[in-house]
PDB file of C-alpha atoms and ligand atoms in Angstrom:
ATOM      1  CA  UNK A  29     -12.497  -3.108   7.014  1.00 86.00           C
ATOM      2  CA  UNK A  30     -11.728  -1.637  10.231  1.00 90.00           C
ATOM      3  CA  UNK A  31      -8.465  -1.907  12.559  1.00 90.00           C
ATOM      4  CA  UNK A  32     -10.390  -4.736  14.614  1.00 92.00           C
ATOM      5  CA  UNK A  33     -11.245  -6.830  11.634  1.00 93.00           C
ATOM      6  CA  UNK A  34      -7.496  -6.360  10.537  1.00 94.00           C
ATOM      7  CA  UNK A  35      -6.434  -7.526  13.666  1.00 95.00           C
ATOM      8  CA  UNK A  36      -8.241 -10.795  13.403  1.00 96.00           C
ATOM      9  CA  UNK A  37      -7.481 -11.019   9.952  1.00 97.00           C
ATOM     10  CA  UNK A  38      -3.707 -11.257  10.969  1.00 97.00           C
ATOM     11  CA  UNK A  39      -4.606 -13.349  13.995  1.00 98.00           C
ATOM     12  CA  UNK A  40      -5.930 -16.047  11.875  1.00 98.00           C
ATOM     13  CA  UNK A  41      -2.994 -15.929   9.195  1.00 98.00           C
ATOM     14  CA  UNK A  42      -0.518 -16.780  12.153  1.00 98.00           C
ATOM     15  CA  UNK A  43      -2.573 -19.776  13.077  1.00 98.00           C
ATOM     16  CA  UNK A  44      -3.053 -20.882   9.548  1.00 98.00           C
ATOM     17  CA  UNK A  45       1.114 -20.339   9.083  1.00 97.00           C
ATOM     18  CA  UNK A  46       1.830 -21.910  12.505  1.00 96.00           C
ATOM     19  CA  UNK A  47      -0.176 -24.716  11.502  1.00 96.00           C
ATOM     20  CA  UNK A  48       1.060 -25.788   8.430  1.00 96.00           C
ATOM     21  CA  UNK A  49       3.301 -28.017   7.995  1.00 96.00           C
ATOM     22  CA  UNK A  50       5.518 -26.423   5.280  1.00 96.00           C
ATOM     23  CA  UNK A  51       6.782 -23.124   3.726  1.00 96.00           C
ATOM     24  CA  UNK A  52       4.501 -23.937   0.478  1.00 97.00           C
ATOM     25  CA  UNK A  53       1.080 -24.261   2.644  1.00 97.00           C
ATOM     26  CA  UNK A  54       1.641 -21.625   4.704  1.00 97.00           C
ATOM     27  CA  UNK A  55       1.678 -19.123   1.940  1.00 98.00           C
ATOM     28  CA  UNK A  56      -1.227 -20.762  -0.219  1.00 98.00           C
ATOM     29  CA  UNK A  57      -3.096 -20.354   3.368  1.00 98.00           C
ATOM     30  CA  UNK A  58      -2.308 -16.939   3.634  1.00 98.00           C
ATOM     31  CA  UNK A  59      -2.842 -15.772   0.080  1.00 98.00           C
ATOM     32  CA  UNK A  60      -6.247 -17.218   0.612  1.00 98.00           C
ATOM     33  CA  UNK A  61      -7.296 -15.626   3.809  1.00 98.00           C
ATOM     34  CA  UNK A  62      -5.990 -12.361   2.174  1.00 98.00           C
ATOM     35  CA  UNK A  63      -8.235 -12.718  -0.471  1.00 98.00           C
ATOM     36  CA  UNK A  64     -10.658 -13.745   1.129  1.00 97.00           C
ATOM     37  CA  UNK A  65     -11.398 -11.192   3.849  1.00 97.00           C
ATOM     38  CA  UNK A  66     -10.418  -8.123   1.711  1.00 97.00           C
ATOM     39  CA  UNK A  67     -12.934  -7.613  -1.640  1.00 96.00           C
ATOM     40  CA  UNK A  68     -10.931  -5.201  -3.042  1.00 97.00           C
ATOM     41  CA  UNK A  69      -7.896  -7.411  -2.735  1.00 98.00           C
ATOM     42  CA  UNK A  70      -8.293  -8.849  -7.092  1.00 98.00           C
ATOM     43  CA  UNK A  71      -5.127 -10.536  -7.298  1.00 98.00           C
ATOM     44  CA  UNK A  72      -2.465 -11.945  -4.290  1.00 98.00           C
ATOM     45  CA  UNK A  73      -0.032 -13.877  -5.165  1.00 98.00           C
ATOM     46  CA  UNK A  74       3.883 -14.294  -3.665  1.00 98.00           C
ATOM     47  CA  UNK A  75       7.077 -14.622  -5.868  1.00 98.00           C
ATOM     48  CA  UNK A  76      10.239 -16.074  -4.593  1.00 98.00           C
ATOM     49  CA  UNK A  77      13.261 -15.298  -5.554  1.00 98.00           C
ATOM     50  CA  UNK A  78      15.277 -17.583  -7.270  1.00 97.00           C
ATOM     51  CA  UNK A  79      19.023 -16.330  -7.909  1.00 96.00           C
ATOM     52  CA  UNK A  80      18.005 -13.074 -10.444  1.00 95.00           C
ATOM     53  CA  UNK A  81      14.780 -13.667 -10.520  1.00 97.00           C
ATOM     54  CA  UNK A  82      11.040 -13.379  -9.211  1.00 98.00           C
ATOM     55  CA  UNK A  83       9.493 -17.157  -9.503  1.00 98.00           C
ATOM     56  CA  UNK A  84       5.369 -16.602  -9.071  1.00 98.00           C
ATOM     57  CA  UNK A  85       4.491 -19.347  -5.671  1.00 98.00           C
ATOM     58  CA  UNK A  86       0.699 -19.780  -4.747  1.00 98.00           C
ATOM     59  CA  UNK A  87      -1.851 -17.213  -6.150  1.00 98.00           C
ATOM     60  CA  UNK A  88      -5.491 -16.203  -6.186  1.00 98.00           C
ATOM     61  CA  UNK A  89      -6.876 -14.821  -8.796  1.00 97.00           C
ATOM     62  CA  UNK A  90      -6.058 -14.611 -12.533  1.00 94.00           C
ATOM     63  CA  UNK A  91      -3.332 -16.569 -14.196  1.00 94.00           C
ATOM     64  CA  UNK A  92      -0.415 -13.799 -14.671  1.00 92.00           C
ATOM     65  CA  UNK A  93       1.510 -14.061 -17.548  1.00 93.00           C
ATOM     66  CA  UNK A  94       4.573 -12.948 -15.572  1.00 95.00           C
ATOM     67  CA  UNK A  95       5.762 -16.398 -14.118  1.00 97.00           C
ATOM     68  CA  UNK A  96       9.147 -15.196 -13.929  1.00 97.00           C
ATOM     69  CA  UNK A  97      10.385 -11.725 -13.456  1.00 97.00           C
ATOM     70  CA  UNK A  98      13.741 -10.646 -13.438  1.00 95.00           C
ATOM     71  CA  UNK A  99      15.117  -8.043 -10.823  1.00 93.00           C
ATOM     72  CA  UNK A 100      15.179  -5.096 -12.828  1.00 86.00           C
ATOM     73  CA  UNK A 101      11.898  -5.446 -13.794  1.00 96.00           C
ATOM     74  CA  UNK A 102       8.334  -4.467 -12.987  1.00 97.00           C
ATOM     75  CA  UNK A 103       7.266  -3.037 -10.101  1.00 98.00           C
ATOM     76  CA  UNK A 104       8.037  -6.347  -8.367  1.00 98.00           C
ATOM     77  CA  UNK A 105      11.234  -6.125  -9.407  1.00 97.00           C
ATOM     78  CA  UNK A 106      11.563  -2.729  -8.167  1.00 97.00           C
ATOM     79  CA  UNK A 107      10.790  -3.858  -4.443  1.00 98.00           C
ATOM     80  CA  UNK A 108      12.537  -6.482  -4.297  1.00 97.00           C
ATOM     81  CA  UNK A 109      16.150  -4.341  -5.952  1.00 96.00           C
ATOM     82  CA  UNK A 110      14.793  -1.557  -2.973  1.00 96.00           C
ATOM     83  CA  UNK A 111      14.036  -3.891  -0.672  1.00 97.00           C
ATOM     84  CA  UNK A 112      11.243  -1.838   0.333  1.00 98.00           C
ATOM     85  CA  UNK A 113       7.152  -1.719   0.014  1.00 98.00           C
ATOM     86  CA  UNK A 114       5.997  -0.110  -2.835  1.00 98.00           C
ATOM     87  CA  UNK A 115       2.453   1.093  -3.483  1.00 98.00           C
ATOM     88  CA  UNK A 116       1.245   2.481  -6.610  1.00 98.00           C
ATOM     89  CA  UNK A 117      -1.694   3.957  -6.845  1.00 98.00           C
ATOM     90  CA  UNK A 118      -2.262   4.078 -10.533  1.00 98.00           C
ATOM     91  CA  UNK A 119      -0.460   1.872 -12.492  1.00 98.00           C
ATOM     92  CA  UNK A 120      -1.090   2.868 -15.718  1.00 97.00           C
ATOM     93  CA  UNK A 121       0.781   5.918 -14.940  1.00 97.00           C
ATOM     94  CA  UNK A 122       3.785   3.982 -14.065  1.00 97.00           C
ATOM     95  CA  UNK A 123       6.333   3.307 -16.522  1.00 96.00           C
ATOM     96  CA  UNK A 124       7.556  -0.225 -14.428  1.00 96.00           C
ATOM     97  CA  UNK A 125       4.389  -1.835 -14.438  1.00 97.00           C
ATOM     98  CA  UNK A 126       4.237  -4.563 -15.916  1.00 96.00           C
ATOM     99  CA  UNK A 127       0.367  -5.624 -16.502  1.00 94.00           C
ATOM    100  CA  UNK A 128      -0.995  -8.583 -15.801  1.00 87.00           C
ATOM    101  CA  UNK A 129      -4.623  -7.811 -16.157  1.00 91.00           C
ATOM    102  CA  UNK A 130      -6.399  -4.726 -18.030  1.00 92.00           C
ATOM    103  CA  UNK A 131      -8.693  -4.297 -14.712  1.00 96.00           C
ATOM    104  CA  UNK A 132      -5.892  -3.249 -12.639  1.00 97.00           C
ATOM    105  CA  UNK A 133      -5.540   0.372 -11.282  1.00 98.00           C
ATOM    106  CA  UNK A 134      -3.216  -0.229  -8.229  1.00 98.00           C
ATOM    107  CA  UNK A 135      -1.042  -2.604  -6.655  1.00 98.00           C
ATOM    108  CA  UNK A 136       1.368  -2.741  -3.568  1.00 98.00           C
ATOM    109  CA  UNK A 137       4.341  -5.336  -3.195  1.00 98.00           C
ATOM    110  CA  UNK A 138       5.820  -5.919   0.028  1.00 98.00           C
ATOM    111  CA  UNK A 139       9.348  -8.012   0.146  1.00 98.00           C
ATOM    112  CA  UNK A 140       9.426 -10.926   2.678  1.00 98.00           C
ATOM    113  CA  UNK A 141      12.850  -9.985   4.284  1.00 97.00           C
ATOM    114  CA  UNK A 142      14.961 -12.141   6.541  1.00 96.00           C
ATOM    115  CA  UNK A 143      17.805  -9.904   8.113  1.00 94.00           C
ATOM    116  CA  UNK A 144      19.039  -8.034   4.932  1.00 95.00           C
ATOM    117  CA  UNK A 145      17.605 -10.684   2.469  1.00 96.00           C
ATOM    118  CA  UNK A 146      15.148 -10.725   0.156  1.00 97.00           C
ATOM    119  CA  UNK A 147      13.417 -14.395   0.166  1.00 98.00           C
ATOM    120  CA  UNK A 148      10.244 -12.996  -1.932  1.00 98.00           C
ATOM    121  CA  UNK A 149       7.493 -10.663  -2.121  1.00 98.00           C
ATOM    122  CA  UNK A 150       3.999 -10.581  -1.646  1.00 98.00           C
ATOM    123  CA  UNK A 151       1.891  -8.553  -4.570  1.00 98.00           C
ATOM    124  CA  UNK A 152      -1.726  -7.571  -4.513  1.00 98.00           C
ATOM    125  CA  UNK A 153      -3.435  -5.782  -7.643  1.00 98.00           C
ATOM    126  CA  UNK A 154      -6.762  -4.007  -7.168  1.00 98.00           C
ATOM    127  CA  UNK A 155      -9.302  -2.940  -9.726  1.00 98.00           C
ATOM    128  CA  UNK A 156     -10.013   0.302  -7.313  1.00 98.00           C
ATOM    129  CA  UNK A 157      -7.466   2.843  -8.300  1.00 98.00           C
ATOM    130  CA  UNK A 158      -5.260   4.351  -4.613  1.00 98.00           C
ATOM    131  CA  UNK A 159      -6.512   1.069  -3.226  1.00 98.00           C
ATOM    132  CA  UNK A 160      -4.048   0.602  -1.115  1.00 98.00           C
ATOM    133  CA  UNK A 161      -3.276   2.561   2.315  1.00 97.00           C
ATOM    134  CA  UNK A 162      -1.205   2.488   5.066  1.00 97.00           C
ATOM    135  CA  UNK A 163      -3.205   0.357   7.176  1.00 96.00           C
ATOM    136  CA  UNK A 164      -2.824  -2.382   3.872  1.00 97.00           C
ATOM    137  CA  UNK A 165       1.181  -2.134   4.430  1.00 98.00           C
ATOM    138  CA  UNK A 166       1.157  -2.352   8.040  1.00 97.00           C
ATOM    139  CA  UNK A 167      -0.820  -5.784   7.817  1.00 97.00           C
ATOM    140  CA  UNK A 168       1.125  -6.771   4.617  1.00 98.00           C
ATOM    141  CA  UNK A 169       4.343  -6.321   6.159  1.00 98.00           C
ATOM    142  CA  UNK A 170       3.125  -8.174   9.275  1.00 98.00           C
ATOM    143  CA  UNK A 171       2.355 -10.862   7.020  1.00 98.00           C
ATOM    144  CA  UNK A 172       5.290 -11.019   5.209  1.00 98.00           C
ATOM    145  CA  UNK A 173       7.567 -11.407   8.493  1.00 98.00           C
ATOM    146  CA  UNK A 174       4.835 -14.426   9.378  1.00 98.00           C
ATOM    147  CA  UNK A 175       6.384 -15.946   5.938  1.00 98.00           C
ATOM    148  CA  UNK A 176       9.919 -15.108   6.194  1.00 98.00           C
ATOM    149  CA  UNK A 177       9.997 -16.926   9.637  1.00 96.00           C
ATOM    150  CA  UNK A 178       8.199 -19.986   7.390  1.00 96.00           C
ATOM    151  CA  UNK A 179      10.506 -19.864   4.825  1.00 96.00           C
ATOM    152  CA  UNK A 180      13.320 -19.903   6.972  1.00 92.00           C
ATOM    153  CA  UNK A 181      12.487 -23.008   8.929  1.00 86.00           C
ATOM    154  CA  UNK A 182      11.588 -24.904   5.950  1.00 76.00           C
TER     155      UNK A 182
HETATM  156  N1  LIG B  10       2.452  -5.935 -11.922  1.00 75.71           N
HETATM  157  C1  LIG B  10       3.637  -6.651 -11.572  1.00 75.71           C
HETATM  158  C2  LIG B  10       3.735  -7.959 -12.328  1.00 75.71           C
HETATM  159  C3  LIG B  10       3.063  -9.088 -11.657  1.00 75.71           C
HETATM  160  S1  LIG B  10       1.399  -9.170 -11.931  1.00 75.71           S
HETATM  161  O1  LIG B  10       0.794  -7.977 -11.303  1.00 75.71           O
HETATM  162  C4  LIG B  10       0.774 -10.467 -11.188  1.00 75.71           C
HETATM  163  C5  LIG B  10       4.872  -5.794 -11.810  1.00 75.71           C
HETATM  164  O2  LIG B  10       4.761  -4.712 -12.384  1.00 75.71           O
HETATM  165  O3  LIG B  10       5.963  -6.189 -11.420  1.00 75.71           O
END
């Protein structure tokens, strides 16, 4: 994908989030769109969090077994604690991970901030090991700040 098709990508997320009506459908939208445009994108999905804990919102992909995820837990957990991105480029090789599919090699999570607060996270898996590069967490991050202003209005 290159930094053009990125840039549309993102321009057509903050319609879809503009658009919608509520928090809830503007990250289903986006989730979508991400998964969509990007084939080695396997799994998006965002969490919220919900006093301790990491609740799983709208997905694509696979149903995770890890609906709920405490703090200190997981790699998700781990971003959201740092609040800070996080890419991994082989999971299996980190002792956080907690798996949600066998097919997954990498996986970035990027909190949704607002100020100094953590309202969620969004996490991607990939079945391509290093999937995930800097141009990913640029447009992921962009993204995220899309939600947080969402999730604030709501
Ligand atoms: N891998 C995540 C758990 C969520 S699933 O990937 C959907 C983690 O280690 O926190």
């Amino acid at each position: 994908m290159t930094d053009a098709d990125r840039s549309d990508l993102l321009t057509a997320i903050r319609s879809a989030i503009a658009a919608a009506p509520n928090a809830d459908t503007a990250m289903t939208q986006a989730v979508r769109l991400l998964k969509d445009a990007i084939p080695y994108y396997s799994w998006v999905g965002i969490y919220l969090l919900d006093g301790n804990e990491l609740v799983l919102g709208p997905f694509v992909g696979k149903p995770s077994p890890h609906t709920r995820i405490p703090l200190g837990r997981g790699i998700c957990g781990a971003a959201a604690s740092e609040k800070a991105t996080i890419v991994v480029d082989d999971v299996n090789a980190d002792p956080r991970y907690l798996a949600c599919s066998l097919e997954t090699r990498s996986e970035i999570v990027v909190p949704i901030m607002e100020n100094d607060d953590v309202l969620g996270e969004i996490d991607i898996d990939s079945d391509t090991p290093a999937a995930f590069g800097d141009a990913d967490r640029r447009l992921l991050e962009q993204v995220a700040a899309l939600l947080a202003e969402s999730l604030s209005e709501d």
